[in-house]
Short mmCIF file of C-alpha atoms in Angstrom, two decimals:
data_model
loop_
_atom_site.label_atom_id
_atom_site.label_comp_id
_atom_site.label_asym_id
_atom_site.label_seq_id
_atom_site.Cartn_x
_atom_site.Cartn_y
_atom_site.Cartn_z
CA UNK A 1 24.01 2.88 -1.38
CA UNK A 2 24.20 -0.08 1.03
CA UNK A 3 22.75 -3.42 -0.03
CA UNK A 4 21.63 -6.57 1.73
CA UNK A 5 20.64 -9.96 0.33
CA UNK A 6 18.40 -12.44 2.15
CA UNK A 7 19.40 -15.64 0.42
CA UNK A 8 17.62 -18.92 -0.25
CA UNK A 9 14.57 -18.59 1.99
CA UNK A 10 10.95 -19.51 1.33
CA UNK A 11 9.62 -16.06 0.50
CA UNK A 12 5.94 -15.62 1.34
CA UNK A 13 4.36 -12.28 0.45
CA UNK A 14 0.61 -12.14 0.85
CA UNK A 15 0.42 -8.84 -1.00
CA UNK A 16 1.77 -10.47 -4.17
CA UNK A 17 0.36 -13.96 -3.46
CA UNK A 18 3.95 -15.17 -3.62
CA UNK A 19 5.22 -18.40 -2.05
CA UNK A 20 8.52 -19.62 -3.47
CA UNK A 21 12.16 -20.20 -2.64
CA UNK A 22 13.97 -17.03 -3.67
CA UNK A 23 16.33 -14.24 -2.63
CA UNK A 24 15.27 -10.79 -1.45
CA UNK A 25 17.48 -7.86 -2.41
CA UNK A 26 17.37 -4.76 -0.23
CA UNK A 27 19.07 -1.52 -1.15
CA UNK A 28 19.13 1.74 0.77
CA UNK A 29 16.52 0.44 3.21
CA UNK A 30 13.94 -0.64 0.62
CA UNK A 31 13.01 -3.88 -1.10
CA UNK A 32 14.40 -3.84 -4.63
CA UNK A 33 13.69 -7.28 -6.07
CA UNK A 34 12.67 -10.85 -5.31
CA UNK A 35 14.20 -13.59 -7.46
CA UNK A 36 17.32 -15.71 -7.96
CA UNK A 37 20.87 -14.77 -8.87
CA UNK A 38 20.40 -11.15 -7.87
CA UNK A 39 24.10 -10.38 -7.76
CA UNK A 40 26.38 -9.30 -4.93
CA UNK A 41 25.43 -7.38 -1.80
CA UNK A 42 27.31 -5.72 1.04
CA UNK A 43 25.66 -8.05 3.54
CA UNK A 44 24.16 -11.51 3.09
CA UNK A 45 21.71 -13.28 5.41
CA UNK A 46 21.48 -17.02 4.80
CA UNK A 47 17.78 -17.91 5.08
CA UNK A 48 17.90 -21.51 3.86
CA UNK A 49 15.22 -23.54 5.63
CA UNK A 50 13.54 -20.36 6.82
CA UNK A 51 10.44 -18.40 5.85
CA UNK A 52 10.96 -14.79 4.78
CA UNK A 53 7.93 -12.57 5.36
CA UNK A 54 7.00 -8.94 5.61
CA UNK A 55 7.30 -7.79 9.21
CA UNK A 56 4.42 -8.56 11.54
CA UNK A 57 2.05 -5.78 12.63
CA UNK A 58 0.00 -5.66 15.83
CA UNK A 59 -3.09 -3.46 15.95
CA UNK A 60 -3.23 -2.94 19.74
CA UNK A 61 -0.40 -3.31 22.25
CA UNK A 62 -0.32 -2.28 25.90
CA UNK A 63 2.92 -0.28 26.14
CA UNK A 64 2.03 1.27 29.53
CA UNK A 65 4.38 4.24 29.09
CA UNK A 66 3.89 6.75 30.70
CA UNK A 67 2.44 6.03 34.10
CA UNK A 68 2.75 2.27 34.52
CA UNK A 69 6.45 1.69 33.96
CA UNK A 70 6.41 -1.07 36.60
CA UNK A 71 4.55 -3.14 34.00
CA UNK A 72 6.33 -2.12 30.78
CA UNK A 73 8.22 0.70 29.12
CA UNK A 74 8.45 1.72 25.49
CA UNK A 75 11.96 0.26 25.35
CA UNK A 76 10.96 -3.13 26.77
CA UNK A 77 7.70 -3.37 24.83
CA UNK A 78 9.40 -2.65 21.52
CA UNK A 79 12.25 -5.05 22.31
CA UNK A 80 9.65 -7.75 23.00
CA UNK A 81 7.90 -6.86 19.76
CA UNK A 82 11.10 -7.35 17.76
CA UNK A 83 11.72 -10.72 19.43
CA UNK A 84 8.21 -11.73 18.38
CA UNK A 85 8.77 -10.70 14.75
CA UNK A 86 6.82 -7.42 14.89
CA UNK A 87 8.15 -4.48 12.94
CA UNK A 88 5.16 -2.21 13.64
CA UNK A 89 2.86 -1.93 16.65
CA UNK A 90 -0.01 0.39 17.55
CA UNK A 91 0.20 1.54 21.17
CA UNK A 92 -2.97 1.57 23.25
CA UNK A 93 -3.78 4.90 24.94
CA UNK A 94 -4.44 3.38 28.40
CA UNK A 95 -1.52 5.19 29.99
CA UNK A 96 -1.33 7.79 32.77
CA UNK A 97 -2.25 10.32 31.56
CA UNK A 98 -4.45 8.80 28.87
CA UNK A 99 -3.46 9.61 25.28
CA UNK A 100 -6.38 11.98 24.68
CA UNK A 101 -4.47 15.02 23.40
CA UNK A 102 -1.76 15.91 20.90
CA UNK A 103 1.05 16.19 23.45
CA UNK A 104 0.39 12.68 24.77
CA UNK A 105 0.35 11.22 21.24
CA UNK A 106 3.60 13.00 20.39
CA UNK A 107 5.17 11.57 23.56
CA UNK A 108 4.45 8.04 22.29
CA UNK A 109 6.16 8.81 18.99
CA UNK A 110 9.16 10.42 20.72
CA UNK A 111 9.66 7.53 23.15
CA UNK A 112 9.60 5.06 20.27
CA UNK A 113 12.30 7.02 18.44
CA UNK A 114 14.42 7.03 21.59
CA UNK A 115 14.02 3.26 22.00
CA UNK A 116 15.17 2.65 18.43
CA UNK A 117 13.53 -0.74 18.08
CA UNK A 118 10.35 -1.30 16.03
CA UNK A 119 7.98 1.27 14.55
CA UNK A 120 5.31 2.53 16.96
CA UNK A 121 2.11 4.40 16.07
CA UNK A 122 -0.13 5.88 18.76
CA UNK A 123 -3.81 5.10 19.15
CA UNK A 124 -5.80 8.01 20.55
CA UNK A 125 -8.51 7.82 23.22
CA UNK A 126 -12.10 8.10 22.03
CA UNK A 127 -13.19 9.87 25.22
CA UNK A 128 -11.30 12.11 27.62
CA UNK A 129 -9.70 10.05 30.36
CA UNK A 130 -11.44 6.92 29.03
CA UNK A 131 -14.45 8.15 31.02
CA UNK A 132 -16.93 7.42 28.23
CA UNK A 133 -18.59 10.82 28.46
CA UNK A 134 -16.83 13.60 26.52
CA UNK A 135 -15.17 12.96 23.16
CA UNK A 136 -11.45 13.69 22.86
CA UNK A 137 -10.28 16.10 20.17
CA UNK A 138 -10.00 13.38 17.55
CA UNK A 139 -8.83 15.80 14.87
CA UNK A 140 -5.92 16.95 17.00
CA UNK A 141 -5.01 13.34 17.76
CA UNK A 142 -5.17 12.38 14.08
CA UNK A 143 -2.85 15.25 13.17
CA UNK A 144 -0.42 14.05 15.84
CA UNK A 145 -0.15 10.59 14.34
CA UNK A 146 -3.00 8.57 15.88
CA UNK A 147 -4.05 5.89 13.38
CA UNK A 148 -7.29 5.03 15.18
CA UNK A 149 -9.25 5.86 18.32
CA UNK A 150 -10.06 3.55 21.20
CA UNK A 151 -10.85 3.53 24.89
CA UNK A 152 -8.70 0.39 25.14
CA UNK A 153 -10.31 -2.27 27.30
CA UNK A 154 -12.87 0.15 28.72
CA UNK A 155 -16.19 -0.41 26.92
CA UNK A 156 -18.02 2.69 25.67
CA UNK A 157 -21.34 2.04 27.35
CA UNK A 158 -23.25 4.95 25.80
CA UNK A 159 -24.62 4.29 22.32
CA UNK A 160 -24.95 8.04 21.78
CA UNK A 161 -21.25 8.62 22.56
CA UNK A 162 -20.29 5.78 20.22
CA UNK A 163 -22.47 7.18 17.45
CA UNK A 164 -20.90 10.64 17.73
CA UNK A 165 -17.42 9.11 17.86
CA UNK A 166 -18.03 7.20 14.61
CA UNK A 167 -19.35 10.32 12.92
CA UNK A 168 -16.42 12.42 14.14
CA UNK A 169 -13.75 9.82 13.27
CA UNK A 170 -15.19 9.43 9.77
CA UNK A 171 -14.16 13.03 9.06
CA UNK A 172 -10.52 11.97 9.47
CA UNK A 173 -10.93 8.55 7.82
CA UNK A 174 -9.99 6.77 11.04
CA UNK A 175 -11.64 3.71 12.59
CA UNK A 176 -12.92 3.35 16.13
CA UNK A 177 -11.41 0.35 17.92
CA UNK A 178 -13.73 -1.13 20.55
CA UNK A 179 -13.54 -3.75 23.26
CA UNK A 180 -17.04 -5.23 22.83
CA UNK A 181 -18.34 -5.96 26.28
CA UNK A 182 -21.47 -4.87 28.11
CA UNK A 183 -20.07 -3.76 31.49
CA UNK A 184 -23.35 -4.39 33.31
CA UNK A 185 -23.21 -8.08 32.39
CA UNK A 186 -19.54 -8.58 33.22
CA UNK A 187 -19.16 -6.64 36.48
CA UNK A 188 -17.09 -8.66 38.99
CA UNK A 189 -16.78 -11.52 36.49
CA UNK A 190 -13.50 -13.43 36.28
CA UNK A 191 -14.11 -16.09 33.61
CA UNK A 192 -16.48 -17.34 30.90
CA UNK A 193 -19.98 -18.08 32.16
CA UNK A 194 -20.69 -21.75 31.59
CA UNK A 195 -20.10 -25.23 32.98
CA UNK A 196 -16.70 -24.51 34.49
CA UNK A 197 -17.67 -21.23 36.14
CA UNK A 198 -20.50 -23.10 37.86
CA UNK A 199 -18.20 -25.97 38.81
CA UNK A 200 -15.56 -23.64 40.22
CA UNK A 201 -17.97 -21.24 41.92
CA UNK A 202 -16.55 -18.25 40.06
CA UNK A 203 -18.51 -15.26 38.75
CA UNK A 204 -18.99 -15.67 35.01
CA UNK A 205 -19.04 -13.33 32.01
CA UNK A 206 -21.59 -14.55 29.45
CA UNK A 207 -20.92 -14.68 25.72
CA UNK A 208 -23.99 -12.46 25.33
CA UNK A 209 -22.12 -9.58 27.00
CA UNK A 210 -19.80 -9.47 23.99
CA UNK A 211 -22.38 -10.24 21.35
CA UNK A 212 -24.78 -7.49 22.49
CA UNK A 213 -22.08 -4.86 22.04
CA UNK A 214 -20.91 -6.33 18.73
CA UNK A 215 -24.48 -6.05 17.45
CA UNK A 216 -24.85 -2.48 18.70
CA UNK A 217 -21.57 -1.27 17.23
CA UNK A 218 -22.19 -2.90 13.85
CA UNK A 219 -25.60 -1.21 13.76
CA UNK A 220 -24.01 2.16 14.59
CA UNK A 221 -21.33 1.68 11.93
CA UNK A 222 -24.08 1.05 9.39
CA UNK A 223 -26.04 4.09 10.60
CA UNK A 224 -23.11 6.52 10.50
CA UNK A 225 -21.02 5.13 7.65
CA UNK A 226 -18.09 5.02 10.11
CA UNK A 227 -15.51 2.26 10.48
CA UNK A 228 -15.51 -0.05 13.48
CA UNK A 229 -12.81 -2.50 14.53
CA UNK A 230 -13.68 -5.13 17.12
CA UNK A 231 -10.69 -6.05 19.26
CA UNK A 232 -10.16 -9.61 20.51
CA UNK A 233 -13.52 -11.15 19.64
CA UNK A 234 -14.07 -14.50 21.34
CA UNK A 235 -17.53 -15.96 20.70
CA UNK A 236 -19.48 -17.87 18.04
CA UNK A 237 -22.10 -15.14 17.87
CA UNK A 238 -19.54 -12.39 17.34
CA UNK A 239 -17.97 -14.25 14.41
CA UNK A 240 -21.36 -14.81 12.78
CA UNK A 241 -22.43 -11.18 13.23
CA UNK A 242 -19.21 -9.91 11.65
CA UNK A 243 -19.60 -12.39 8.80
CA UNK A 244 -23.12 -11.11 8.04
CA UNK A 245 -22.08 -7.47 8.39
CA UNK A 246 -19.27 -7.89 5.87
CA UNK A 247 -21.65 -9.55 3.44
CA UNK A 248 -23.87 -6.47 3.77
CA UNK A 249 -20.97 -4.11 3.05
CA UNK A 250 -20.74 -2.60 6.53
CA UNK A 251 -17.27 -1.24 7.39
CA UNK A 252 -16.34 -3.65 10.18
CA UNK A 253 -13.10 -5.50 10.89
CA UNK A 254 -12.00 -7.66 13.81
CA UNK A 255 -9.10 -9.58 15.32
CA UNK A 256 -8.55 -12.52 17.64
CA UNK A 257 -5.75 -13.43 20.07
CA UNK A 258 -3.58 -16.57 20.10
CA UNK A 259 -4.48 -17.33 23.70
CA UNK A 260 -8.16 -17.53 22.79
CA UNK A 261 -7.19 -20.24 20.28
CA UNK A 262 -4.73 -22.15 22.49
CA UNK A 263 -6.62 -22.14 25.81
CA UNK A 264 -10.17 -22.68 27.04
CA UNK A 265 -12.23 -21.98 30.13
CA UNK A 266 -11.32 -25.47 31.37
CA UNK A 267 -7.83 -24.11 32.11
CA UNK A 268 -9.31 -21.94 34.85
CA UNK A 269 -9.64 -25.08 37.01
CA UNK A 270 -6.13 -24.31 38.26
CA UNK A 271 -7.35 -20.99 39.73
CA UNK A 272 -4.14 -19.58 38.25
CA UNK A 273 -4.37 -15.81 37.73
CA UNK A 274 -2.23 -16.06 34.59
CA UNK A 275 -5.27 -17.46 32.79
CA UNK A 276 -7.43 -14.46 33.69
CA UNK A 277 -7.95 -12.41 30.54
CA UNK A 278 -10.55 -10.10 29.05
CA UNK A 279 -12.50 -11.24 27.12
CA UNK A 280 -12.36 -14.49 29.10
CA UNK A 281 -11.15 -17.80 27.74
CA UNK A 282 -14.14 -19.48 26.14
CA UNK A 283 -15.35 -23.06 25.62
CA UNK A 284 -14.37 -25.36 22.76
CA UNK A 285 -17.31 -24.50 20.48
CA UNK A 286 -16.33 -20.83 20.56
CA UNK A 287 -12.71 -21.69 19.75
CA UNK A 288 -13.85 -23.73 16.73
CA UNK A 289 -15.86 -20.75 15.45
CA UNK A 290 -12.86 -18.44 15.81
CA UNK A 291 -10.72 -20.79 13.73
CA UNK A 292 -13.45 -21.04 11.09
CA UNK A 293 -13.60 -17.24 11.03
CA UNK A 294 -9.87 -17.03 10.42
CA UNK A 295 -10.02 -19.61 7.65
CA UNK A 296 -12.89 -17.98 5.73
CA UNK A 297 -11.60 -14.42 6.08
CA UNK A 298 -14.23 -13.16 8.53
CA UNK A 299 -11.49 -12.39 11.07
CA UNK A 300 -8.98 -9.96 9.57
CA UNK A 301 -6.03 -10.16 11.93
CA UNK A 302 -4.42 -11.87 14.90
CA UNK A 303 -3.27 -9.61 17.73
CA UNK A 304 -1.12 -10.63 20.67
CA UNK A 305 -3.25 -8.24 22.80
CA UNK A 306 -0.10 -7.72 24.86
CA UNK A 307 -1.25 -6.73 28.38
CA UNK A 308 1.77 -6.65 30.72
CA UNK A 309 1.29 -6.77 34.49
CA UNK A 310 4.01 -6.55 37.13
CA UNK A 311 4.35 -9.74 39.18
CA UNK A 312 3.12 -8.15 42.38
CA UNK A 313 -0.16 -7.28 40.65
CA UNK A 314 -0.80 -10.87 39.53
CA UNK A 315 0.17 -12.51 42.83
CA UNK A 316 -3.13 -11.87 44.58
CA UNK A 317 -6.60 -13.41 44.86
CA UNK A 318 -8.16 -14.28 41.51
CA UNK A 319 -10.96 -11.73 41.80
CA UNK A 320 -8.46 -8.96 42.63
CA UNK A 321 -5.78 -9.41 39.97
CA UNK A 322 -5.90 -7.46 36.69
CA UNK A 323 -6.76 -9.15 33.41
CA UNK A 324 -4.10 -9.79 30.80
CA UNK A 325 -1.35 -11.88 29.24
CA UNK A 326 1.96 -10.78 27.70
CA UNK A 327 1.84 -12.10 24.16
CA UNK A 328 4.29 -10.49 21.75
CA UNK A 329 7.08 -13.02 22.22
CA UNK A 330 4.86 -16.13 22.13
CA UNK A 331 2.58 -15.07 19.25
CA UNK A 332 4.27 -16.96 16.41
CA UNK A 333 4.77 -20.37 18.06
CA UNK A 334 1.22 -20.36 19.43
CA UNK A 335 -0.14 -19.62 15.96
CA UNK A 336 1.94 -22.47 14.56
CA UNK A 337 0.75 -24.83 17.29
CA UNK A 338 -2.95 -23.99 16.97
CA UNK A 339 -3.28 -23.21 13.25
CA UNK A 340 -0.38 -24.51 11.14
CA UNK A 341 0.42 -27.87 12.73
CA UNK A 342 -3.25 -29.06 12.76
CA UNK A 343 -3.62 -27.91 9.13
CA UNK A 344 -6.28 -25.31 9.88
CA UNK A 345 -4.48 -22.53 8.01
CA UNK A 346 -1.74 -22.43 5.41
CA UNK A 347 1.32 -20.25 5.93
CA UNK A 348 -0.02 -17.80 3.36
CA UNK A 349 -3.30 -17.55 5.28
CA UNK A 350 -1.59 -17.17 8.65
CA UNK A 351 0.80 -14.49 7.44
CA UNK A 352 -2.11 -12.55 5.97
CA UNK A 353 -3.45 -12.20 9.54
CA UNK A 354 -0.09 -10.88 10.75
CA UNK A 355 0.82 -8.57 7.84
CA UNK A 356 -1.68 -7.39 5.23
CA UNK A 357 -4.70 -7.78 7.52
CA UNK A 358 -3.48 -5.45 10.28
CA UNK A 359 -1.86 -3.12 7.72
CA UNK A 360 -5.28 -2.66 6.11
CA UNK A 361 -6.97 -2.04 9.46
CA UNK A 362 -4.41 0.63 10.37
CA UNK A 363 -4.30 2.01 6.81
CA UNK A 364 -0.55 1.56 6.39
CA UNK A 365 -0.26 1.02 2.62
CA UNK A 366 3.49 0.40 2.58
CA UNK A 367 3.53 -1.98 5.54
CA UNK A 368 2.93 -5.73 5.50
CA UNK A 369 4.41 -6.18 2.02
CA UNK A 370 7.59 -7.17 0.21
CA UNK A 371 6.67 -5.30 -2.97
CA UNK A 372 9.44 -3.46 -4.79
CA UNK A 373 10.05 0.00 -3.35
CA UNK A 374 8.49 -0.46 0.10
CA UNK A 375 10.56 -0.08 3.29
CA UNK A 376 12.38 -3.34 4.03
CA UNK A 377 10.58 -4.30 7.24
CA UNK A 378 11.20 -8.05 7.12
CA UNK A 379 10.85 -11.01 9.49
CA UNK A 380 12.82 -14.23 8.97
CA UNK A 381 11.25 -17.28 10.63
CA UNK A 382 12.72 -20.68 11.43
CA UNK A 383 9.48 -22.72 11.28
CA UNK A 384 10.89 -26.04 12.50
CA UNK A 385 13.06 -25.24 15.48
CA UNK A 386 11.73 -26.69 18.74
CA UNK A 387 12.16 -24.76 21.97
CA UNK A 388 10.71 -24.27 25.44
CA UNK A 389 9.07 -20.99 26.43
CA UNK A 390 10.98 -19.48 29.35
CA UNK A 391 9.33 -16.28 30.68
CA UNK A 392 12.48 -15.35 32.61
CA UNK A 393 14.16 -14.67 29.25
CA UNK A 394 11.43 -12.40 27.88
CA UNK A 395 12.43 -8.96 26.65
CA UNK A 396 9.17 -7.72 28.09
CA UNK A 397 9.39 -6.31 31.60
CA UNK A 398 6.45 -8.49 32.72
CA UNK A 399 6.14 -12.27 32.94
CA UNK A 400 2.38 -12.79 33.17
CA UNK A 401 1.97 -15.70 30.78
CA UNK A 402 0.41 -19.14 31.23
CA UNK A 403 2.66 -20.58 28.51
CA UNK A 404 5.84 -20.98 30.55
CA UNK A 405 7.50 -24.38 29.98
CA UNK A 406 5.38 -25.11 26.91
CA UNK A 407 7.38 -26.91 24.23
CA UNK A 408 6.66 -25.20 20.92
CA UNK A 409 7.92 -25.11 17.36
CA UNK A 410 8.88 -22.08 15.28
CA UNK A 411 10.87 -19.02 16.23
CA UNK A 412 11.73 -15.61 14.84
CA UNK A 413 15.33 -15.63 13.68
CA UNK A 414 16.03 -12.16 12.27
CA UNK A 415 14.09 -8.89 12.03
CA UNK A 416 14.91 -5.95 9.77
CA UNK A 417 13.50 -2.43 10.07
CA UNK A 418 14.12 -0.28 7.01
CA UNK A 419 16.78 -2.72 5.84
CA UNK A 420 18.67 -2.60 9.15
CA UNK A 421 19.00 -5.73 11.28
CA UNK A 422 17.40 -4.85 14.61
CA UNK A 423 17.06 -8.35 16.05
CA UNK A 424 18.84 -11.70 15.78
CA UNK A 425 17.86 -14.72 17.85
CA UNK A 426 20.52 -16.40 19.90
CA UNK A 427 20.38 -19.36 17.53
CA UNK A 428 21.00 -17.22 14.40
#
């Protein structure tokens, strides 16, 4: 039986409420013990000055394979995930063809095995072809490995379809992931509706467009007893509605992205298409509410919402380019910059949004933990190293990020999957 010792790091395990300098012993691909003086091992990783955490998990990642390989492939997406500290990702079904049947879900699993990087779980489409009309065979998708159902960034406009989806998914104990946005209020919009959209003469997307759909979907979750997960919420009203729903015992969870914490609608003054995301970047009062929601537990997870776009797709007029930012490789330093350095969250709180929070949403009981006996999916972080983000060095196939040349602190140093080192930074 092979053994590995991660020595002398600050071990933070949210699952055990553990935060102490210790060693982590791994044997035969599983965590055996956390403590000091744990004996000899076949391999030793010196983690002094580093944070040792369970591997990060992302609840929704645009992998784009099959159909949009000019943007990303399974191999490049999973390589980017490892570089960002992610050991598990859930792949969005917005591919060509859409993942709305068993064969498509099995393709996602097979491609991930071929890539040999991080763990990948498929998300199945709620409706056939993301058309919002006819439900997919959710049972077939669940049996093929889909952990949840979503129409990705396409809002499900019909309340009746959403109700039936929640009822159907409940039979398989799976949540419905939704992008809460009323399409009639956001058509042709490119940014948040407010002062800067008026100043710049750009079509805006009001906060109400998100909040209306959040309200509807919470009400339908209460009606059906189904589980709803709100992807990438961005407004004050959304945070408050989720807070109230949780207090009432409604089965609702949500996540937020780092770029909605690090950027605001004021950044759109550059007319730079790299700032064009959906939901749009909001104003400062919305950002403050998102941070409050993370601190008080209203927001369950942080997702990179990785949306790769080939350069030729982003190099067009602002109203023509697709929405999206690549985020897997910049997730950690942006969280440190916006949450740790200002003292808004502790490391234990932040890591809960990257490990146990998403593991709970995806119902992965052995993920996001360093408990004895679980697979050794581990991320080692150097929290103090300063570096400059260089998109040309991304593992991702796409470069659509507004964070190029930002000086940041904190970097993933080593990533283990099942006790095997799958990633080492160049500085390791």
